[in-house]
Amino acid sequence: MIYTGSNINSYTFSPLFFLLLVGAVIGIATTLFLIRYRKSPGVKYWLVWQLAASVWAYTYAFEFAATHIDTKILWSRFSYLGIVYCTISYLFFSLEFSSQNRFLKKKFIYSTFAVATLFILSPFTNDFHHLHWVSYSINPETNATDYVYGPFFWIIFAFSYLTLTVGIVNLLVLYFRQTSYYKRQIFLLLFTSMLPPAGNLIYVFHINPVPGFDWTPFTFLITGVLIAINIVQFRLFDVVPFGRSKLIDILPDAIVILDNSMRIADYNPAMRKLIPTTDKELNGQQIAKYFPHREYLAKDIKGNDEFRTELSKEANGQKFVFDFYSTSLTDRNKNRVGSLLVLKDITLRVRVDEEIKNANLRLKGEILEKEQLIGDLDAFSHTVAHDLKNMLSAIVTASGLIKSGLGEMPEEDILQINEIINQAATKTIHITKELLTLASVRQQEIRPEPMNMKKIVEDSLKRLNSLIQGKNAKIVLPERWPVVLGYEAWIEEIWINYISNALKYGGIPPEFEIGSSILADERVKYWIKDNGKGLAESEMAVLFNKFTRLDSLRVEGHGLGLSIVKRIVEKLNGEVGVESENIPGKGSTFYFILALSQKS
């Protein structure tokens, strides 16, 4: 059919006509009212909804009032400008209202609106394909248009109901995940959302109390008005999820809202990043699920109006520390409806505090070490200075004798005096070397490495070969040499000291055995057992103290060697010690313990 024009006489104005016009005006007014909230999430879609519903109500008012079939069809075609956009706007509104941002991609939104726009072509091109309306006519009793619908109409019908149903289901799911305070608002949304499909079903399936009248556009307008009331009465866009606003989304602190059952009602992106879980939705989940090592956390939150503590949590392979704060949320009647949690990342501050603490500990340790060093040097001055003075005096005296008797002194006397000078100089060099070793152990930082202990002991024995032969010593060496972690130059000094002591304090002739044993904690105990007279408990207690010298009447020394041994082994995170039954002939066993190398 081709439209040939109409005039005022082509319309019959009834109360339903004016009802629809008033509804359209109210819809436009509601749209203008909602513009002030246009920056809030979801409102832009509600604006499209209200505007589309107003267009639908306006065009349907004139379709219902028209008395000519061509005029009715013209207004019906234009009504689809409102019909196709109402339900998809409602869908996107519900998605943004419930923070389902993963579905609100621009590509998805644009493509959905594009499909809806294509549907508008169906009624406008019906004269060419008759797939939208197979036929239509005016009902003489009601002046309404009776349609026989084609497949295109039912496609649009199914699409509209699909988007509307998804939006309603989405709000229904949100209803069960929110606190009681928010449930009242969501319930009103759900109730008003059911009006449009109810009105449309009444019309489509001819169960209408007003025959021929389509209540769908009017119910969409009623829904909009009720939502506007919801906005004013409950300040809908000022609370979850609208009240979250972009400010909460960009906050670096993790924010969580819990209901009274300790279920997550809302959260911001910062919180989502802290929870490495496969759960697509955190809403409705118990908060204790994500803090399994703090089983009393929920009780602390629920049992206190305000609660603060410090939490640590592993996330994305890193350890984070948070200042955890919770405060109760109340409704207008001061009834508790949930809790607000704030997790402030203080990891950097804690790390800095720990570094400062460790630096202070190191500084205190260095100060203590320096104080000990001062004490050591003071003790050393009393022990070593006398030895050095005697040896240097011997050198000066002997050299003076040679000078005064030069040309008259027999060669045999000169050689004897020269031997005294040589012995004194050798002892002086030995003390100086030990002092340098002690200093290097204090200052030098090394990385322990696997060592060839057999070679180290053999080199130590070569250095002491003249003393070994002079004492006619007997030595027993092991067949097996476990590999330990250490620093070869330092370990050689340990063996030099231990072997020297075995030669000095052992029996006559000295006999000693070197061996090892692997301990249960994967460490190795190396030891040397002599045949001396042994040591008393009181002597063993002070033996490794600095500058302790035992048996000073029989053997000369300055007591520095064993303190060096202790310093070396402690620097390598090991242990030193001595065992003795204080029985002559059974001697003493000196040992040191180091970590077993994995290459053993």
Coordinates of C-alpha atoms in Angstrom, one line a residue:
M1 CA 0.0 0.0 0.0
I2 CA 1.1 3.6 -0.7
Y3 CA 0.4 6.4 1.8
T4 CA -1.6 9.2 0.2
G5 CA -1.7 11.7 3.1
S6 CA -4.0 12.4 6.1
N7 CA -5.6 15.2 8.0
I8 CA -7.1 15.9 11.4
N9 CA -10.3 14.1 10.3
S10 CA -8.2 10.9 9.9
Y11 CA -7.8 10.5 13.7
T12 CA -10.1 9.6 16.6
F13 CA -8.9 11.1 19.9
S14 CA -9.6 9.0 22.9
P15 CA -8.5 9.0 26.5
L16 CA -5.9 6.3 25.7
F17 CA -4.5 8.7 23.0
F18 CA -3.9 11.4 25.6
L19 CA -2.6 8.9 28.1
L20 CA 0.1 7.9 25.6
L21 CA 0.9 11.5 24.8
V22 CA 1.2 12.4 28.5
G23 CA 3.4 9.4 29.0
A24 CA 5.6 10.5 26.1
V25 CA 5.9 14.0 27.7
I26 CA 6.7 12.4 31.1
G27 CA 9.3 10.2 29.3
I28 CA 11.0 13.3 27.7
A29 CA 10.9 15.1 31.1
T30 CA 12.5 12.0 32.8
T31 CA 15.2 12.0 30.1
L32 CA 16.0 15.7 30.7
F33 CA 16.1 14.9 34.5
L34 CA 18.5 12.0 34.0
I35 CA 20.9 14.1 31.9
R36 CA 22.4 15.5 35.1
Y37 CA 23.6 11.9 35.9
R38 CA 24.9 11.2 32.4
K39 CA 28.5 10.8 33.6
S40 CA 27.5 8.0 36.0
P41 CA 27.9 4.5 34.8
G42 CA 24.8 3.1 33.0
V43 CA 22.9 6.4 32.8
K44 CA 23.7 7.0 29.1
Y45 CA 22.0 3.8 28.3
W46 CA 19.0 4.7 30.4
L47 CA 18.7 8.0 28.6
V48 CA 18.5 6.1 25.3
W49 CA 15.9 3.8 26.8
Q50 CA 13.7 6.7 28.0
L51 CA 14.1 8.6 24.7
A52 CA 13.2 5.4 22.7
A53 CA 10.2 4.7 24.9
S54 CA 9.0 8.3 24.5
V55 CA 9.2 8.0 20.7
W56 CA 7.5 4.6 20.8
A57 CA 4.6 6.0 23.0
Y58 CA 4.3 9.1 20.8
T59 CA 4.1 7.2 17.5
Y60 CA 1.9 4.5 18.9
A61 CA -0.5 7.2 20.2
F62 CA -1.1 8.5 16.7
E63 CA -1.2 5.0 15.2
F64 CA -3.9 4.0 17.7
A65 CA -5.8 7.2 17.0
A66 CA -5.6 7.1 13.1
T67 CA -8.6 5.9 11.3
H68 CA -7.0 5.2 7.9
I69 CA -4.9 2.0 7.5
D70 CA -2.1 3.7 5.6
T71 CA -1.7 6.3 8.3
K72 CA -1.7 3.6 11.0
I73 CA 1.1 1.7 9.1
L74 CA 3.1 4.8 8.7
W75 CA 3.1 5.6 12.4
S76 CA 3.7 1.9 13.2
R77 CA 6.8 1.9 11.0
F78 CA 8.2 5.0 12.8
S79 CA 7.4 3.4 16.2
Y80 CA 10.2 0.8 15.5
L81 CA 12.7 3.7 16.0
G82 CA 11.8 3.3 19.7
I83 CA 11.0 -0.4 19.8
V84 CA 14.4 -1.8 18.7
Y85 CA 16.5 0.5 21.0
C86 CA 14.5 0.0 24.2
T87 CA 15.5 -3.5 25.1
I88 CA 19.2 -3.3 24.1
S89 CA 19.6 -0.1 26.0
Y90 CA 18.1 -1.8 29.0
L91 CA 20.6 -4.7 28.6
F92 CA 23.6 -2.4 28.5
F93 CA 22.2 -0.5 31.5
S94 CA 22.0 -3.7 33.6
L95 CA 25.5 -4.7 32.6
E96 CA 27.1 -1.5 33.6
F97 CA 24.9 -1.2 36.7
S98 CA 26.3 -4.6 37.9
S99 CA 29.9 -3.7 36.8
Q100 CA 30.0 -6.5 34.1
N101 CA 32.7 -4.4 32.3
R102 CA 34.0 -7.4 30.3
F103 CA 30.8 -7.3 28.2
L104 CA 30.9 -3.6 27.6
K105 CA 33.5 -3.5 24.9
K106 CA 33.0 -0.9 22.2
K107 CA 33.0 -3.5 19.4
F108 CA 30.2 -5.5 21.1
I109 CA 28.1 -2.4 21.9
Y110 CA 28.4 -0.9 18.4
S111 CA 27.6 -4.3 16.7
T112 CA 24.5 -4.8 18.8
F113 CA 23.2 -1.4 18.1
A114 CA 24.0 -1.9 14.4
V115 CA 21.9 -5.1 14.3
A116 CA 19.1 -3.3 16.0
T117 CA 19.3 -0.5 13.4
L118 CA 19.0 -3.1 10.6
F119 CA 15.8 -4.3 12.1
I120 CA 14.2 -0.9 11.5
L121 CA 14.5 -1.6 7.7
S122 CA 12.1 -4.6 8.1
P123 CA 8.8 -2.7 8.5
F124 CA 9.9 0.1 6.1
T125 CA 10.5 -2.4 3.3
N126 CA 7.6 -4.7 4.0
D127 CA 5.7 -3.7 0.8
F128 CA 8.5 -5.4 -1.2
H129 CA 8.8 -8.7 0.8
H130 CA 5.8 -9.0 3.2
L131 CA 8.0 -10.8 5.7
H132 CA 7.4 -8.4 8.6
W133 CA 3.6 -8.2 8.2
V134 CA 1.9 -10.7 6.0
S135 CA -1.3 -8.6 6.2
Y136 CA -2.9 -6.0 8.4
S137 CA -6.4 -4.4 8.8
I138 CA -8.4 -2.1 11.0
N139 CA -10.6 -3.7 13.6
P140 CA -14.0 -1.9 13.2
E141 CA -14.9 -2.4 16.8
T142 CA -11.7 -1.1 18.5
N143 CA -10.1 1.0 15.6
A144 CA -6.9 -1.0 16.5
T145 CA -4.7 -2.5 13.8
D146 CA -4.9 -6.3 13.5
Y147 CA -1.6 -7.8 12.2
V148 CA -0.7 -11.1 10.8
Y149 CA 3.0 -11.2 11.6
G150 CA 5.7 -12.6 9.3
P151 CA 9.1 -14.2 10.2
F152 CA 11.0 -10.8 10.4
F153 CA 8.7 -9.6 13.1
W154 CA 9.2 -12.7 15.2
I155 CA 13.0 -12.4 14.7
I156 CA 12.8 -8.8 16.1
F157 CA 10.4 -10.1 18.8
A158 CA 12.9 -12.9 19.8
F159 CA 15.9 -10.5 19.8
S160 CA 14.1 -7.9 22.0
Y161 CA 13.0 -10.5 24.5
L162 CA 16.4 -12.1 24.5
T163 CA 18.1 -8.8 25.4
L164 CA 15.4 -7.9 27.9
T165 CA 15.6 -11.3 29.6
V166 CA 19.4 -11.2 29.8
G167 CA 19.2 -7.8 31.5
I168 CA 16.6 -9.0 34.0
V169 CA 18.5 -12.2 34.8
N170 CA 21.7 -10.1 35.3
L171 CA 19.9 -7.9 37.8
L172 CA 18.4 -10.9 39.5
V173 CA 21.9 -12.4 40.0
L174 CA 23.1 -9.1 41.3
Y175 CA 20.2 -9.0 43.8
F176 CA 21.3 -12.2 45.5
R177 CA 24.9 -10.9 45.8
Q178 CA 24.2 -7.6 47.3
T179 CA 23.6 -6.4 50.9
S180 CA 20.0 -5.8 52.2
Y181 CA 20.4 -2.1 51.7
Y182 CA 21.1 -2.4 48.0
K183 CA 18.6 -5.3 47.5
R184 CA 15.7 -2.9 48.0
Q185 CA 16.9 -0.7 45.2
I186 CA 17.6 -3.7 42.9
F187 CA 14.2 -5.2 43.7
L188 CA 12.5 -2.0 42.5
L189 CA 14.6 -2.2 39.3
L190 CA 13.5 -5.8 38.8
F191 CA 9.9 -5.0 39.5
T192 CA 9.7 -2.1 37.1
S193 CA 11.7 -4.2 34.5
M194 CA 8.9 -6.8 34.5
L195 CA 6.2 -4.3 33.4
P196 CA 7.2 -3.9 29.7
P197 CA 7.3 -7.6 28.9
A198 CA 4.0 -8.1 30.7
G199 CA 2.4 -5.3 28.7
N200 CA 3.8 -6.6 25.5
L201 CA 2.7 -10.2 26.1
I202 CA -0.8 -9.0 26.9
Y203 CA -1.0 -7.3 23.5
V204 CA 0.7 -9.9 21.3
F205 CA -1.3 -12.8 22.7
H206 CA -4.6 -11.0 22.7
I207 CA -5.4 -11.2 26.5
N208 CA -5.9 -7.5 26.7
P209 CA -8.4 -5.8 29.1
V210 CA -8.6 -3.0 26.5
P211 CA -8.9 -4.9 23.2
G212 CA -6.4 -3.8 20.5
F213 CA -4.4 -1.4 22.8
D214 CA -0.7 -2.1 23.1
W215 CA 0.4 -1.4 26.6
T216 CA 4.1 -2.0 25.9
P217 CA 5.3 1.6 25.2
F218 CA 3.3 2.8 28.1
T219 CA 4.8 0.3 30.5
F220 CA 8.3 1.2 29.3
L221 CA 7.5 4.8 30.2
I222 CA 6.1 3.8 33.6
T223 CA 9.3 1.9 34.2
G224 CA 11.3 5.0 33.5
V225 CA 9.2 7.1 35.8
L226 CA 9.6 4.6 38.6
I227 CA 13.3 4.5 38.1
A228 CA 13.4 8.3 38.3
I229 CA 11.6 8.0 41.7
N230 CA 14.1 5.4 42.7
I231 CA 16.9 7.9 41.9
V232 CA 15.3 10.6 44.0
Q233 CA 14.1 8.4 46.9
F234 CA 17.1 6.0 47.3
R235 CA 19.8 8.1 45.4
L236 CA 20.3 5.0 43.2
F237 CA 23.3 6.4 41.4
D238 CA 25.1 7.4 44.6
V239 CA 25.6 3.9 45.9
V240 CA 26.9 0.6 44.7
P241 CA 27.5 0.0 41.9
F242 CA 27.1 3.6 40.6
G243 CA 28.4 5.1 43.8
R244 CA 31.7 3.4 43.2
S245 CA 32.5 5.9 40.5
K246 CA 35.7 6.1 38.6
L247 CA 37.5 7.4 41.7
I248 CA 37.3 4.1 43.4
D249 CA 38.4 2.3 40.2
I250 CA 41.6 4.3 39.9
L251 CA 42.6 4.1 43.6
P252 CA 45.8 2.1 44.2
D253 CA 44.4 0.8 47.5
A254 CA 42.3 -2.4 47.3
I255 CA 38.7 -1.8 48.3
V256 CA 36.2 -4.5 49.2
I257 CA 32.5 -4.2 50.3
L258 CA 31.2 -7.2 52.3
D259 CA 27.6 -8.1 53.3
N260 CA 26.7 -9.3 56.8
S261 CA 27.5 -12.9 55.7
M262 CA 31.1 -11.9 54.9
R263 CA 30.5 -12.3 51.2
I264 CA 32.1 -10.0 48.7
A265 CA 29.5 -7.5 47.4
D266 CA 31.8 -5.2 45.4
Y267 CA 35.5 -4.6 44.8
N268 CA 37.7 -2.4 42.8
P269 CA 40.3 -3.4 40.1
A270 CA 43.2 -3.0 42.6
M271 CA 41.6 -5.8 44.8
R272 CA 41.0 -8.0 41.7
K273 CA 44.8 -7.9 40.9
L274 CA 45.6 -9.2 44.4
I275 CA 43.6 -12.3 44.0
P276 CA 45.2 -14.9 41.7
T277 CA 42.1 -17.0 41.2
T278 CA 40.2 -18.6 38.3
D279 CA 36.9 -17.2 39.7
K280 CA 35.5 -14.9 37.0
E281 CA 33.3 -13.2 39.5
L282 CA 34.3 -12.5 43.1
N283 CA 30.9 -11.1 44.0
G284 CA 29.1 -13.5 46.3
Q285 CA 32.3 -15.3 47.4
Q286 CA 33.4 -15.6 51.0
I287 CA 36.2 -13.2 51.9
A288 CA 37.9 -15.9 54.0
K289 CA 38.4 -18.0 50.8
Y290 CA 41.0 -15.5 49.7
F291 CA 42.8 -15.2 53.0
P292 CA 43.1 -18.9 54.0
H293 CA 45.9 -18.3 56.6
R294 CA 43.8 -15.9 58.6
E295 CA 40.8 -18.0 59.6
Y296 CA 39.8 -15.5 62.3
L297 CA 39.8 -12.5 60.0
A298 CA 36.1 -12.7 59.2
K299 CA 35.4 -12.9 63.0
D300 CA 37.6 -9.8 63.6
I301 CA 35.8 -7.9 60.9
K302 CA 32.3 -8.8 61.9
G303 CA 33.0 -8.4 65.7
N304 CA 34.3 -4.9 65.5
D305 CA 32.9 -1.7 64.1
E306 CA 36.5 -0.8 63.3
F307 CA 39.4 -3.2 62.9
R308 CA 43.0 -2.7 61.9
T309 CA 45.9 -5.1 61.4
E310 CA 48.8 -5.9 59.1
L311 CA 48.5 -8.6 56.5
S312 CA 50.9 -10.3 54.2
K313 CA 49.9 -12.1 51.0
E314 CA 51.5 -13.8 48.1
A315 CA 50.3 -12.5 44.7
N316 CA 51.8 -12.9 41.3
G317 CA 54.9 -14.6 42.7
Q318 CA 55.6 -11.7 45.1
K319 CA 55.1 -11.1 48.8
F320 CA 53.0 -8.0 49.6
V321 CA 52.3 -6.4 53.0
F322 CA 49.1 -4.5 53.6
D323 CA 47.8 -2.2 56.2
F324 CA 44.3 -3.7 56.6
Y325 CA 41.4 -1.6 57.8
S326 CA 37.7 -2.4 58.1
T327 CA 34.8 -0.3 59.1
S328 CA 31.1 -1.3 59.4
L329 CA 28.5 0.0 57.0
T330 CA 25.0 0.9 58.3
D331 CA 21.7 1.7 56.7
R332 CA 19.5 4.7 57.5
N333 CA 18.2 3.0 60.6
K334 CA 21.8 2.5 61.9
N335 CA 21.5 -1.2 61.3
R336 CA 24.7 -2.9 60.2
V337 CA 24.4 -4.1 56.5
G338 CA 28.1 -4.9 55.8
S339 CA 31.7 -3.8 56.0
L340 CA 34.1 -1.7 54.0
L341 CA 37.6 -3.1 53.7
V342 CA 40.7 -1.1 52.6
L343 CA 44.0 -2.8 51.9
K344 CA 46.8 -0.2 51.6
D345 CA 50.0 -1.6 50.1
I346 CA 52.8 -0.8 52.5
T347 CA 55.3 -3.3 51.0
L348 CA 57.8 -0.6 50.0
R349 CA 57.6 1.0 53.4
V350 CA 58.1 -2.3 55.2
R351 CA 61.0 -3.2 52.9
V352 CA 62.6 0.2 53.6
D353 CA 62.0 -0.3 57.3
E354 CA 63.6 -3.7 57.2
E355 CA 66.5 -2.4 55.3
I356 CA 67.0 0.4 57.8
K357 CA 66.6 -2.2 60.6
N358 CA 69.2 -4.5 59.0
A359 CA 71.5 -1.5 58.4
N360 CA 71.2 -0.6 62.1
L361 CA 71.9 -4.2 63.1
R362 CA 74.9 -4.2 60.8
L363 CA 76.1 -0.9 62.2
K364 CA 75.7 -2.1 65.7
G365 CA 77.5 -5.3 64.8
E366 CA 80.4 -3.3 63.3
I367 CA 80.5 -1.0 66.3
L368 CA 80.6 -4.1 68.6
E369 CA 83.2 -5.7 66.4
K370 CA 85.3 -2.5 66.5
E371 CA 84.9 -2.4 70.3
Q372 CA 85.9 -6.0 70.5
L373 CA 88.8 -5.3 68.2
I374 CA 89.9 -2.5 70.5
G375 CA 89.7 -4.9 73.4
D376 CA 91.5 -7.5 71.4
L377 CA 94.3 -5.1 70.5
D378 CA 94.6 -4.1 74.1
A379 CA 94.9 -7.8 75.2
F380 CA 97.2 -8.4 72.3
S381 CA 99.5 -5.6 73.4
H382 CA 100.1 -7.3 76.7
T383 CA 100.7 -10.7 75.0
V384 CA 102.4 -10.0 71.8
A385 CA 104.3 -6.8 72.5
H386 CA 106.5 -8.6 75.1
D387 CA 107.3 -11.4 72.6
L388 CA 108.1 -8.8 69.8
K389 CA 110.2 -6.8 72.2
N390 CA 112.3 -9.8 73.3
M391 CA 112.8 -10.9 69.7
L392 CA 113.7 -7.4 68.5
S393 CA 116.0 -6.9 71.5
A394 CA 117.7 -10.2 70.7
I395 CA 118.2 -9.1 67.1
V396 CA 119.6 -5.7 68.2
T397 CA 121.8 -7.3 70.9
A398 CA 123.1 -10.0 68.6
S399 CA 123.8 -7.6 65.8
G400 CA 125.7 -5.3 68.3
L401 CA 127.8 -8.2 69.4
I402 CA 128.7 -9.0 65.8
K403 CA 129.6 -5.3 65.1
S404 CA 131.7 -4.9 68.3
G405 CA 133.6 -8.2 67.8
L406 CA 134.0 -8.0 64.0
G407 CA 137.4 -9.2 63.0
E408 CA 138.2 -10.7 66.5
M409 CA 135.2 -13.0 67.1
P410 CA 135.6 -16.6 66.0
E411 CA 133.5 -17.7 63.0
E412 CA 131.7 -20.3 65.2
D413 CA 130.4 -17.6 67.5
I414 CA 129.3 -15.4 64.6
L415 CA 127.3 -18.3 63.2
Q416 CA 125.7 -18.9 66.6
I417 CA 124.8 -15.3 66.9
N418 CA 123.5 -15.2 63.4
E419 CA 121.2 -18.2 64.2
I420 CA 119.8 -16.2 67.1
I421 CA 119.0 -13.3 64.8
N422 CA 117.4 -15.6 62.2
Q423 CA 115.2 -17.3 64.8
A424 CA 114.1 -14.0 66.3
A425 CA 113.4 -12.5 62.8
T426 CA 111.5 -15.7 61.8
K427 CA 109.2 -15.4 64.8
T428 CA 108.6 -11.7 64.1
I429 CA 107.6 -12.5 60.6
H430 CA 105.3 -15.3 61.8
I431 CA 103.5 -13.0 64.2
T432 CA 103.2 -10.3 61.5
K433 CA 101.8 -12.8 59.1
E434 CA 99.2 -14.0 61.6
L435 CA 98.2 -10.5 62.2
L436 CA 97.7 -9.9 58.5
T437 CA 95.7 -13.1 58.2
L438 CA 93.4 -12.0 61.0
A439 CA 92.9 -8.7 59.4
S440 CA 92.2 -10.2 56.0
V441 CA 89.6 -12.6 57.5
R442 CA 87.8 -9.7 59.1
Q443 CA 87.7 -7.5 56.0
Q444 CA 87.7 -9.9 53.0
E445 CA 84.4 -11.2 51.6
I446 CA 84.7 -14.5 49.7
R447 CA 82.3 -16.9 48.1
P448 CA 82.7 -20.5 49.5
E449 CA 83.6 -23.0 46.8
P450 CA 84.2 -26.8 46.7
M451 CA 87.8 -27.5 47.9
N452 CA 90.3 -30.3 47.4
M453 CA 91.0 -31.0 51.0
K454 CA 93.6 -33.6 50.3
K455 CA 95.8 -31.1 48.5
I456 CA 95.3 -28.5 51.1
V457 CA 96.5 -30.8 53.9
E458 CA 99.5 -32.0 51.8
D459 CA 100.5 -28.4 51.1
S460 CA 100.2 -27.6 54.9
L461 CA 102.4 -30.6 55.7
K462 CA 105.0 -29.5 53.2
R463 CA 105.2 -26.0 54.8
L464 CA 105.8 -27.7 58.2
N465 CA 108.1 -30.4 56.9
S466 CA 111.2 -29.3 58.7
L467 CA 109.3 -29.1 62.0
I468 CA 107.8 -32.6 61.4
Q469 CA 111.2 -34.1 60.7
G470 CA 112.7 -32.3 63.6
K471 CA 110.1 -33.7 65.9
N472 CA 110.2 -37.2 64.3
A473 CA 106.4 -37.0 64.1
K474 CA 104.2 -39.8 62.9
I475 CA 101.1 -38.8 60.9
V476 CA 98.1 -40.9 59.8
L477 CA 96.0 -39.6 56.9
P478 CA 92.5 -40.7 55.8
E479 CA 91.8 -42.5 52.6
R480 CA 88.6 -40.5 51.9
W481 CA 88.4 -36.7 51.8
P482 CA 84.8 -35.4 51.7
V483 CA 84.4 -32.1 49.7
V484 CA 83.3 -29.1 51.7
L485 CA 82.6 -25.5 50.8
G486 CA 85.3 -23.0 51.9
Y487 CA 88.2 -20.8 50.8
E488 CA 91.5 -22.8 50.3
A489 CA 93.9 -20.1 51.5
W490 CA 92.0 -19.8 54.8
I491 CA 91.5 -23.5 55.3
E492 CA 95.3 -24.0 54.8
E493 CA 95.9 -21.6 57.7
I494 CA 93.5 -23.7 59.9
W495 CA 95.5 -26.9 59.2
I496 CA 98.8 -25.1 59.8
N497 CA 97.6 -24.0 63.2
Y498 CA 96.1 -27.4 64.1
I499 CA 99.2 -29.4 62.9
S500 CA 101.6 -27.0 64.6
N501 CA 99.8 -27.3 67.9
A502 CA 99.8 -31.1 67.5
L503 CA 103.5 -31.0 67.0
K504 CA 104.1 -28.6 69.9
Y505 CA 101.7 -30.0 72.4
G506 CA 101.7 -33.7 71.4
G507 CA 103.6 -36.5 73.0
I508 CA 107.3 -37.3 72.5
P509 CA 107.6 -38.1 69.7
P510 CA 104.3 -36.5 68.5
E511 CA 101.8 -38.8 66.8
F512 CA 98.5 -37.5 65.3
E513 CA 95.8 -38.7 63.0
I514 CA 93.7 -36.6 60.6
G515 CA 90.2 -37.7 59.7
S516 CA 86.6 -36.7 58.9
S517 CA 83.0 -37.7 59.4
I518 CA 79.8 -36.7 57.6
L519 CA 77.2 -35.4 60.0
A520 CA 73.4 -35.9 59.8
D521 CA 72.8 -32.3 58.8
E522 CA 74.9 -32.7 55.6
R523 CA 77.9 -31.0 57.1
V524 CA 81.5 -32.4 57.5
K525 CA 83.5 -32.6 60.7
Y526 CA 87.3 -32.5 60.0
W527 CA 89.5 -33.3 62.9
I528 CA 93.1 -33.9 64.1
K529 CA 93.8 -36.1 67.2
D530 CA 97.2 -35.8 69.0
N531 CA 98.8 -37.9 71.7
G532 CA 99.5 -35.2 74.2
K533 CA 98.5 -34.9 77.8
G534 CA 95.0 -33.6 77.0
L535 CA 93.1 -30.6 78.3
A536 CA 91.0 -29.8 81.3
E537 CA 87.5 -28.5 80.9
S538 CA 88.5 -25.1 82.1
E539 CA 91.3 -25.0 79.5
M540 CA 88.9 -26.0 76.7
A541 CA 86.4 -23.3 77.6
V542 CA 89.0 -20.5 76.9
L543 CA 91.2 -22.2 74.3
F544 CA 89.7 -20.4 71.3
N545 CA 89.6 -17.0 73.0
K546 CA 92.0 -14.5 71.4
F547 CA 95.6 -14.6 72.6
T548 CA 95.1 -17.6 75.0
R549 CA 98.3 -19.5 75.4
L550 CA 98.4 -22.8 77.2
D551 CA 101.5 -24.6 78.5
S552 CA 103.5 -21.4 78.2
L553 CA 106.3 -22.8 80.4
R554 CA 107.1 -25.5 77.9
V555 CA 106.2 -24.0 74.5
E556 CA 106.6 -20.4 73.4
G557 CA 103.8 -18.7 71.5
H558 CA 101.6 -15.7 71.4
G559 CA 98.1 -17.4 71.4
L560 CA 96.9 -15.8 68.2
G561 CA 96.6 -19.0 66.1
L562 CA 93.4 -20.6 67.4
S563 CA 91.6 -17.2 67.5
I564 CA 92.4 -17.0 63.7
V565 CA 91.0 -20.5 63.2
K566 CA 87.7 -19.6 65.0
R567 CA 87.4 -16.4 63.0
I568 CA 87.9 -18.2 59.7
V569 CA 85.4 -21.0 60.4
E570 CA 82.8 -18.6 61.7
K571 CA 83.2 -16.4 58.6
L572 CA 82.4 -19.6 56.6
N573 CA 79.3 -20.3 58.7
G574 CA 80.9 -23.3 60.4
E575 CA 81.9 -24.4 63.9
V576 CA 85.2 -25.0 65.8
G577 CA 85.8 -27.0 68.9
V578 CA 88.0 -29.3 70.9
E579 CA 87.4 -32.6 72.7
S580 CA 89.6 -34.1 75.4
E581 CA 89.3 -36.5 78.3
N582 CA 92.3 -34.9 80.0
I583 CA 94.2 -38.2 80.1
P584 CA 97.9 -38.1 79.3
G585 CA 98.7 -40.0 76.1
K586 CA 95.1 -39.8 74.8
G587 CA 95.6 -36.2 73.9
S588 CA 93.0 -33.8 72.4
T589 CA 90.9 -33.7 69.2
F590 CA 90.7 -30.3 67.5
Y591 CA 88.0 -30.1 64.8
F592 CA 86.1 -27.7 62.5
I593 CA 82.8 -28.2 60.7
L594 CA 81.8 -26.9 57.3
A595 CA 79.0 -27.4 54.8
L596 CA 79.2 -30.5 52.6
S597 CA 79.5 -29.7 48.9
Q598 CA 76.9 -31.2 46.5
K599 CA 79.8 -32.3 44.3
S600 CA 81.0 -34.9 47.0

